[in-house]
PDB file of C-alpha atoms in Angstrom:
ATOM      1  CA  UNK A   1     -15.182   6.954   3.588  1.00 81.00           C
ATOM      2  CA  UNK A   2     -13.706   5.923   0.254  1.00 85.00           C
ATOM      3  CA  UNK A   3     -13.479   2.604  -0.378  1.00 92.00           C
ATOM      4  CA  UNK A   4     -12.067   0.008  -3.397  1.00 92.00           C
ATOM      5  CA  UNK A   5     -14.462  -0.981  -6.627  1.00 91.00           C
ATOM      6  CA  UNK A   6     -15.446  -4.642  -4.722  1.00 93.00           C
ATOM      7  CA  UNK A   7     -18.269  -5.968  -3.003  1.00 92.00           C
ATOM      8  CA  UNK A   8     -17.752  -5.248   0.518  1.00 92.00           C
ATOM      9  CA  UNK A   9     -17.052  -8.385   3.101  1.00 91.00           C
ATOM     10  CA  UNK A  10     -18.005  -7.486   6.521  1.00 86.00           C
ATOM     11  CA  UNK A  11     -17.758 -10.399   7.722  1.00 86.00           C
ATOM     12  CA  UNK A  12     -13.755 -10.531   7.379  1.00 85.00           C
ATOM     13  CA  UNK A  13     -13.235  -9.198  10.741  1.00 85.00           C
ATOM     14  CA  UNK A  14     -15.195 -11.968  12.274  1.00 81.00           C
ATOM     15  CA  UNK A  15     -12.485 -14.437  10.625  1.00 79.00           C
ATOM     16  CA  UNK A  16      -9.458 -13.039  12.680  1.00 84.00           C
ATOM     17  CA  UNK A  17      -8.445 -13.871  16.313  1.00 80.00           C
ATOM     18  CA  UNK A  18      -8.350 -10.998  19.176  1.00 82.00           C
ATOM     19  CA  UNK A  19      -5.240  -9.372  18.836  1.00 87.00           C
ATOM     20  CA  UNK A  20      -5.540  -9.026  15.377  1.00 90.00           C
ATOM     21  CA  UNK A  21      -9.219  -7.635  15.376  1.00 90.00           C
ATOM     22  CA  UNK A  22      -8.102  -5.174  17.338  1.00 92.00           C
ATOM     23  CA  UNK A  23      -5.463  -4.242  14.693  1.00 95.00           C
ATOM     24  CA  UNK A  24      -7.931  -3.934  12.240  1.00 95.00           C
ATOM     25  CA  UNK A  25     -10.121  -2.217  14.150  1.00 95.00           C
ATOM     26  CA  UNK A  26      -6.910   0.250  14.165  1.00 96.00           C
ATOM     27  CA  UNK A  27      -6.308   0.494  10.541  1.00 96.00           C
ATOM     28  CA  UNK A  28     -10.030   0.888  10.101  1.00 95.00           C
ATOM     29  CA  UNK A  29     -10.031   4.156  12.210  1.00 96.00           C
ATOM     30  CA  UNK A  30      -6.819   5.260  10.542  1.00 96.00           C
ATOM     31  CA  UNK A  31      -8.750   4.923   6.934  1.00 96.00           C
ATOM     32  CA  UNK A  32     -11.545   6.774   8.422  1.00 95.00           C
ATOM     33  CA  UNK A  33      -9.254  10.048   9.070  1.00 94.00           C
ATOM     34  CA  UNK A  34      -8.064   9.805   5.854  1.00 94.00           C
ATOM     35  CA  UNK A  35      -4.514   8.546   6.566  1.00 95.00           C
ATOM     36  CA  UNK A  36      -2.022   5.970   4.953  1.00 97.00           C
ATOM     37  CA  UNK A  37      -0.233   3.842   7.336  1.00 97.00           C
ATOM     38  CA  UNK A  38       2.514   1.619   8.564  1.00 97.00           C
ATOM     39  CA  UNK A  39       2.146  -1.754  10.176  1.00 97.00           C
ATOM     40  CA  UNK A  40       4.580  -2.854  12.362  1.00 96.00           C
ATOM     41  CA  UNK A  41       4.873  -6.034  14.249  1.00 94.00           C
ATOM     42  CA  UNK A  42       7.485  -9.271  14.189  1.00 92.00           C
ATOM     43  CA  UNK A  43       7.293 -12.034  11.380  1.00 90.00           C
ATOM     44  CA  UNK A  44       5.029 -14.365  11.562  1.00 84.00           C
ATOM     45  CA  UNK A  45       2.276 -12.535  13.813  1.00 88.00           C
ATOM     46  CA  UNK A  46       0.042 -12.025  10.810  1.00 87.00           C
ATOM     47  CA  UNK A  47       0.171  -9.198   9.563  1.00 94.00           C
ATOM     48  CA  UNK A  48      -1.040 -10.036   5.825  1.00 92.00           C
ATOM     49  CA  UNK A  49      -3.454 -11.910   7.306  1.00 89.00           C
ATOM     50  CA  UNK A  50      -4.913  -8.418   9.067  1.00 94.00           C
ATOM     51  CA  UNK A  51      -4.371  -6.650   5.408  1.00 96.00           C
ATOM     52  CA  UNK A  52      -6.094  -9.302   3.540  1.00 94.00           C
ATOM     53  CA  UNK A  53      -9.462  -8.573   5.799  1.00 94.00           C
ATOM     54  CA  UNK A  54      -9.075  -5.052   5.856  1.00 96.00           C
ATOM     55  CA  UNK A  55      -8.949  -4.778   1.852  1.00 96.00           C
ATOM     56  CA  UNK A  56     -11.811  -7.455   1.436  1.00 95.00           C
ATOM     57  CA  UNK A  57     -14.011  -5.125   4.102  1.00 95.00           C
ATOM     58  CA  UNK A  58     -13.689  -2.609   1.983  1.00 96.00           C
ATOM     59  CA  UNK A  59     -13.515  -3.592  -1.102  1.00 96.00           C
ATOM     60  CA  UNK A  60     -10.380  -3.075  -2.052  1.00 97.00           C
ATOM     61  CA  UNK A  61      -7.867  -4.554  -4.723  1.00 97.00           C
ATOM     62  CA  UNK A  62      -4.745  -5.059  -3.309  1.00 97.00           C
ATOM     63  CA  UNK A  63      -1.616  -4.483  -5.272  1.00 96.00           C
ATOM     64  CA  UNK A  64       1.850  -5.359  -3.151  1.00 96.00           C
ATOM     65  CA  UNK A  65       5.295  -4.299  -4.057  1.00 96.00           C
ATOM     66  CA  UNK A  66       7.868  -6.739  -2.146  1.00 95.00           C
ATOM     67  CA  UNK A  67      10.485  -4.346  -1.125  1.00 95.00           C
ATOM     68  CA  UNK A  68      14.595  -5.708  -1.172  1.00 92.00           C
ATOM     69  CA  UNK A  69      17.888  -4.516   0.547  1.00 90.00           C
ATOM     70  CA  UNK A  70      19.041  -3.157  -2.973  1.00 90.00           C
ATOM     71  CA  UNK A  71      15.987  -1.715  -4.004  1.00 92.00           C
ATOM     72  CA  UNK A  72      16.453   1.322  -5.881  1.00 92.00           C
ATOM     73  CA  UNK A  73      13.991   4.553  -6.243  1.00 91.00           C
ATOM     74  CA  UNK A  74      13.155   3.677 -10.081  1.00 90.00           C
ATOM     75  CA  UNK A  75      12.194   0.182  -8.774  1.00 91.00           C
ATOM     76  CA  UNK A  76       9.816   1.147  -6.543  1.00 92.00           C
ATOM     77  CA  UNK A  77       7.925   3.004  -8.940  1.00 92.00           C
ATOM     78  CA  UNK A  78       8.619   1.298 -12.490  1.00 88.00           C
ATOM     79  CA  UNK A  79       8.820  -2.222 -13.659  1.00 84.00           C
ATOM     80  CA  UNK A  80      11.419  -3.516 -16.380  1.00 79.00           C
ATOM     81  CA  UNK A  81       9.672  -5.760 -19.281  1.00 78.00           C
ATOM     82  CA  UNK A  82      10.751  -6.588 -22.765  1.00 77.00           C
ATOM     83  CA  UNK A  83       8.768  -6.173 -25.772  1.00 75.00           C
ATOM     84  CA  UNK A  84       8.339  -8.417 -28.752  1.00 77.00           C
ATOM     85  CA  UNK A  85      10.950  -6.565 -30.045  1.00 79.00           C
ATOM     86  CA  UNK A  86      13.346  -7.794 -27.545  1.00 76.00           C
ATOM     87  CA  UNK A  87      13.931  -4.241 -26.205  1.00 78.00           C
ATOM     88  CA  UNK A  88      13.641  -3.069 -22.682  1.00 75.00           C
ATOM     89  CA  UNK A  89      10.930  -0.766 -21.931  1.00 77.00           C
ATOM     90  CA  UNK A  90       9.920   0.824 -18.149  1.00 78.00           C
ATOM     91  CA  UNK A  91       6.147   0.558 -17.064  1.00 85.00           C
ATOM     92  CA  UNK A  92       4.346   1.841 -14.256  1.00 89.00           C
ATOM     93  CA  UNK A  93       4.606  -0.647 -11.026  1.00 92.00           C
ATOM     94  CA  UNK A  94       2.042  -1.201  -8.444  1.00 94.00           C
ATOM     95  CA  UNK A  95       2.341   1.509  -6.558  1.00 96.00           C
ATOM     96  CA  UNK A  96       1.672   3.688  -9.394  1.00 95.00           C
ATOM     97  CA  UNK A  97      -1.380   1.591 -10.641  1.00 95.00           C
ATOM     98  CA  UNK A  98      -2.448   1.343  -7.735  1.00 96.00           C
ATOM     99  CA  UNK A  99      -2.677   5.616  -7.590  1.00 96.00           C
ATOM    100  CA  UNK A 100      -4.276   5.990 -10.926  1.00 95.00           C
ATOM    101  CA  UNK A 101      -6.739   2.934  -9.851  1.00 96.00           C
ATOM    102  CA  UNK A 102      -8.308   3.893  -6.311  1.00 96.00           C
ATOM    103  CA  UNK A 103      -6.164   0.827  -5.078  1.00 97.00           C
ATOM    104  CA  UNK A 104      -4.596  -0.240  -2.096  1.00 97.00           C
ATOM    105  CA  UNK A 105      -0.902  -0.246  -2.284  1.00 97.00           C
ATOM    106  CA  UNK A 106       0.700  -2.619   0.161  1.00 97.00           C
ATOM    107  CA  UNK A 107       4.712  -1.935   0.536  1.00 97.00           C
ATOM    108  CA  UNK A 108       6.145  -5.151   2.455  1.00 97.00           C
ATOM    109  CA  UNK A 109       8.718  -4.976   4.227  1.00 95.00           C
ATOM    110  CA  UNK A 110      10.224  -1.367   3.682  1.00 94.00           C
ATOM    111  CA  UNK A 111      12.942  -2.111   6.918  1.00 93.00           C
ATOM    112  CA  UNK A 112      14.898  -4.156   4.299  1.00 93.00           C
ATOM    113  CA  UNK A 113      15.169  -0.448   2.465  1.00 93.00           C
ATOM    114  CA  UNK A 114      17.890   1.360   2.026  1.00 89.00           C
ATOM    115  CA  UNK A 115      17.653   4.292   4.894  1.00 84.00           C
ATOM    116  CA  UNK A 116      16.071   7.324   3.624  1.00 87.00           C
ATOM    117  CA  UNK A 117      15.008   5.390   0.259  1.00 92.00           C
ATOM    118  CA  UNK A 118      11.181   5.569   0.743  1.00 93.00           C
ATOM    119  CA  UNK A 119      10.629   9.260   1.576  1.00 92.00           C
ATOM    120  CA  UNK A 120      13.145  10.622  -1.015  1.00 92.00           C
ATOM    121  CA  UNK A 121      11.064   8.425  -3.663  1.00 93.00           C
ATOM    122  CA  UNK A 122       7.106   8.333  -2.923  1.00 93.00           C
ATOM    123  CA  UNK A 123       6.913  11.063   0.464  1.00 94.00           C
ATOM    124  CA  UNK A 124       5.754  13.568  -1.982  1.00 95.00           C
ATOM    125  CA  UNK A 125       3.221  11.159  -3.374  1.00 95.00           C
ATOM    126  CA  UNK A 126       2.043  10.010   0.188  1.00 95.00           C
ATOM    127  CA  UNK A 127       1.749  13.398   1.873  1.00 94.00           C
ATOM    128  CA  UNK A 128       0.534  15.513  -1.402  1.00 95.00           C
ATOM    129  CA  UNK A 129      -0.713  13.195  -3.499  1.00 96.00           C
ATOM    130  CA  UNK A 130       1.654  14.519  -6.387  1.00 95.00           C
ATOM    131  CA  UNK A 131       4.408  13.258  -8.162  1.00 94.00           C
ATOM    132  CA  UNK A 132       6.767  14.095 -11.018  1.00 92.00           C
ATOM    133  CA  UNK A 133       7.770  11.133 -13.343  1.00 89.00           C
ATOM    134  CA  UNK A 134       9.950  11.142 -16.076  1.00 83.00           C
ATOM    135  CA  UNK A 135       7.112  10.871 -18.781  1.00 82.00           C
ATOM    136  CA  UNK A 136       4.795  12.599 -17.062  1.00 86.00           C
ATOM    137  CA  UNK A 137       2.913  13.512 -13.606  1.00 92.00           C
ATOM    138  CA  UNK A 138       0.346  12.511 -11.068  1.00 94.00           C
ATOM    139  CA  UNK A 139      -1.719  15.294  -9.157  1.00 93.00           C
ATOM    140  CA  UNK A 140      -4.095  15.240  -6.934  1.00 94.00           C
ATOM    141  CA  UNK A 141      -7.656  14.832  -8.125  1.00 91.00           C
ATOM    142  CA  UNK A 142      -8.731  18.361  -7.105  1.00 93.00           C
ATOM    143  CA  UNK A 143      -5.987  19.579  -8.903  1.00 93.00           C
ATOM    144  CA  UNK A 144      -6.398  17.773 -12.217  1.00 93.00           C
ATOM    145  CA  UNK A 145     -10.472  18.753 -12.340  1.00 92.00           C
ATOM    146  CA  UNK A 146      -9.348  21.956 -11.855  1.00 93.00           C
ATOM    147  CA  UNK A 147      -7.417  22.184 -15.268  1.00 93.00           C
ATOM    148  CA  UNK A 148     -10.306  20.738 -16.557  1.00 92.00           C
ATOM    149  CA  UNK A 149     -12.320  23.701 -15.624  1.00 93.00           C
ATOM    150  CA  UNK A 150      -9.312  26.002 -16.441  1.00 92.00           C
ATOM    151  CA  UNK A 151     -10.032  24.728 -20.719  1.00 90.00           C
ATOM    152  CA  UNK A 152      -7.664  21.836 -20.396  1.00 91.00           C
ATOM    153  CA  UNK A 153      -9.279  18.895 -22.389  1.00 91.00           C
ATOM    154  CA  UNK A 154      -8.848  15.172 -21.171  1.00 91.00           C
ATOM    155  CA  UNK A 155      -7.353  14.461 -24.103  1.00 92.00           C
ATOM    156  CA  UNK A 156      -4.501  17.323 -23.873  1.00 92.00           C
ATOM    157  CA  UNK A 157      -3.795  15.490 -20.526  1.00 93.00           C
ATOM    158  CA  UNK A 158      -4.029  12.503 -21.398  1.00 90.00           C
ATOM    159  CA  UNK A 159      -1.252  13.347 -24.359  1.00 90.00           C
ATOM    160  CA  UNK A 160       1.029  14.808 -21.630  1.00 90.00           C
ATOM    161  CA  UNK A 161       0.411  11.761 -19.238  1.00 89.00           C
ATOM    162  CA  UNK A 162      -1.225  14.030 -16.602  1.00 93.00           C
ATOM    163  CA  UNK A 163      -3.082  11.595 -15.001  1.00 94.00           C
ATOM    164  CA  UNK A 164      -5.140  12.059 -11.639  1.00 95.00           C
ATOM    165  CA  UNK A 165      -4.542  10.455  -8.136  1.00 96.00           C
ATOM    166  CA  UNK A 166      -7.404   8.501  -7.092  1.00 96.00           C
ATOM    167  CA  UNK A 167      -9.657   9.520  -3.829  1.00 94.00           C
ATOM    168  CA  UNK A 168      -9.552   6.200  -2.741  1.00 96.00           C
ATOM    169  CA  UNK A 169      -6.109   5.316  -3.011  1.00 97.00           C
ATOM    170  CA  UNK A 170      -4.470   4.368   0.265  1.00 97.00           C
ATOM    171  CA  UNK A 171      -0.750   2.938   0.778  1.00 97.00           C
ATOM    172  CA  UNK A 172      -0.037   0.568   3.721  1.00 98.00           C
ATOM    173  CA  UNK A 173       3.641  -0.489   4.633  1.00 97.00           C
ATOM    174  CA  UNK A 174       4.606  -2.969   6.487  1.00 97.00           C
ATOM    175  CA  UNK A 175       7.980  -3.326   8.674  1.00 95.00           C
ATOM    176  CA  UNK A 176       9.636  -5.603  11.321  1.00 94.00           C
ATOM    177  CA  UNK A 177      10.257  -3.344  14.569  1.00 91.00           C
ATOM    178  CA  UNK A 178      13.330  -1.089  13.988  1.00 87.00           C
ATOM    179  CA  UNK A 179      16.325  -0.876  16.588  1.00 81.00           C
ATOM    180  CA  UNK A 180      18.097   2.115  17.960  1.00 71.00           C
ATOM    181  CA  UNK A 181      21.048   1.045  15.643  1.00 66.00           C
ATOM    182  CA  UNK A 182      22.394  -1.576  13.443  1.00 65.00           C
ATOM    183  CA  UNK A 183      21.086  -2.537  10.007  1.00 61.00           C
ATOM    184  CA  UNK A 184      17.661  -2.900  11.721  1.00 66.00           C
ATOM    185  CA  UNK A 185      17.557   0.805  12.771  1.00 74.00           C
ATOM    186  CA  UNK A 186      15.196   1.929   9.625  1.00 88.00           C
ATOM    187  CA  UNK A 187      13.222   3.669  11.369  1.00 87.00           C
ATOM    188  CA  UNK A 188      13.784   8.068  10.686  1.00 86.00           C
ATOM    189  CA  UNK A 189      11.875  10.985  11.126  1.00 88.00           C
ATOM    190  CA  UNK A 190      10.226  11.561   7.928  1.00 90.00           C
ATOM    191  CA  UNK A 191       8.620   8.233   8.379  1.00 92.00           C
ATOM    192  CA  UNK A 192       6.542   9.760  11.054  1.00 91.00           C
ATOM    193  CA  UNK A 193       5.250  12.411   9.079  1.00 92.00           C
ATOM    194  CA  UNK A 194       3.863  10.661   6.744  1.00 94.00           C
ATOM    195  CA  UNK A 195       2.758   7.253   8.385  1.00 96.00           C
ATOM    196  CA  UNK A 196       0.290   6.572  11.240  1.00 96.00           C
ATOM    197  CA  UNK A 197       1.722   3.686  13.152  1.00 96.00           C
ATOM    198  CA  UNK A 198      -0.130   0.627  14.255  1.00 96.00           C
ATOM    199  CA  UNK A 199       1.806  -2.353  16.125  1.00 94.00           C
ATOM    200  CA  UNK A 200       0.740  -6.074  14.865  1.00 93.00           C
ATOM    201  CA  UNK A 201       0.836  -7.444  18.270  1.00 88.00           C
ATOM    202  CA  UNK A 202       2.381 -11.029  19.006  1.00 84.00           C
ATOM    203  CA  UNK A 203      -0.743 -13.829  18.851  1.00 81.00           C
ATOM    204  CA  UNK A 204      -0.773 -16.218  21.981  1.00 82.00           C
ATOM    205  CA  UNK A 205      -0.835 -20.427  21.392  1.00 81.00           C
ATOM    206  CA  UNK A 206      -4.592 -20.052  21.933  1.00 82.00           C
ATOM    207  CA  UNK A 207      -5.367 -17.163  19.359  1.00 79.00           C
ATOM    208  CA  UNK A 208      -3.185 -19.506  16.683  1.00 75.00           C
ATOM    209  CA  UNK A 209      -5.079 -22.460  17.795  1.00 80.00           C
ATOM    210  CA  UNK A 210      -8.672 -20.551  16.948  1.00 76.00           C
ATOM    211  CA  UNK A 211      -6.432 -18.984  13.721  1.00 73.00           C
ATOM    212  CA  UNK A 212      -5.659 -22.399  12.657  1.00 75.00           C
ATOM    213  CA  UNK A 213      -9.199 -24.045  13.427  1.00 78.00           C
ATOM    214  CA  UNK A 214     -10.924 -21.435  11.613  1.00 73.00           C
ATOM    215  CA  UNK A 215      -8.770 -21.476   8.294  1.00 72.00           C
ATOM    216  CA  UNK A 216     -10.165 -25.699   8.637  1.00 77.00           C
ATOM    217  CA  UNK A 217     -13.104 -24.955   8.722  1.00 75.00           C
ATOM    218  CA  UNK A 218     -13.533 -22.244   5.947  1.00 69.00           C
ATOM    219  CA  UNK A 219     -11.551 -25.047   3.812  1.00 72.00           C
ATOM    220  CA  UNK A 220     -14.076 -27.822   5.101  1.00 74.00           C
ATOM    221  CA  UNK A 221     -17.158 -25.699   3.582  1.00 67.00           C
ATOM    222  CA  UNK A 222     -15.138 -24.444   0.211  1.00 59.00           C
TER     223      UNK A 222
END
């Protein structure tokens, strides 16, 4: 099972209350086939609590992209920064780095989307592992050892910004439950194809009592 370039903490799980074990324990099986994933559950039941233990059990860095009502394709991919030159210049985001790097690639919050937004922008990238960009192109790592093999140096791809998607790249979203309709209906069909669901589900006074006496404690022995 591929996992990120950290020292594995196995004992993460044992830091989270029932309920959201048993989430992890989900996402955990969903890694293990290989799939990427969307976490769904209401505010404030933990859920990047769950994601925090799942990246430091395996190892993972995490690398989050906060997602916003007016979010637009480029700005899920790209970031805006300014040089010492005072001009603008576009650089890869998290999501990208996060490809290129073997890392995981948490997208919080994608309800706020527009509809339709996140498969038109990284569905190709999800399901194949591909995507065209402006300056160049990710493909998937199969692919890109292959044009090694074909005569292609590193170099030449390098040059042409060809760059490889990592094996142990994973993306997880997270989302607030969706409605039939309204502004909180985000939920469409291509979503489906390219997510495995896992409900975040709701923690009970007594699992935020242990939540709360455990987080004590850890700060008690720091």
């Amino acid at each position: 099972v591929p996992c990120g370039p950290l020292w594995l903490d196995c004992a993460a799980a044992s830091k989270l209350p029932g309920p959201q074990g048993h989430t992890l324990a989900q996402l955990l099986q969903g890694h293990c086939a290989m799939q990427d994933m969307m976490l769904v559950g209401e505010r404030g039941v933990g859920k990047t609590h769950v994601l925090r233990a799942f990246a430091q059990m395996l190892g993972y860095r995490m690398q989050t992209i906060f997602c916003f009502k007016d979010m637009s394709a480029r700005e899920l991919l790209v970031q805006r920064s300014i040089r010492a030159d005072g001009n603008t210049e576009w650089r890869w985001g998290p999501l990208l780095r996060a490809a290129v790097n073997g890392d995981l690639a948490i997208l919080d919050g994608i309800h706020r989307l527009p509809c339709g937004l996140l498969a038109a922008a990284v569905g190709r990238l999800i399901s194949d592992r591909a995507l065209d960009l402006p300056d160049g192109k990710l493909v998937p790592h199969e692919h890109y050892y292959s044009m090694l093999c074909s005569g292609h140096t590193e170099a030449e791809l390098r040059a042409a910004n060809v760059r490889p998607v990592h094996p142990a790249f994973r993306v997880i979203c997270t989302a607030e439950p969706p409605e039939k309709q309204g502004p909180s209906a985000w939920l469409v069909d291509e979503h489906l194809a390219l997510f495995l669901f896992v409900e975040a589900r709701p923690l009970s006074d007594a699992d935020h009592g242990e939540m709360l006496r455990r987080s004590l404690l850890e700060r008690s022995l720091e």
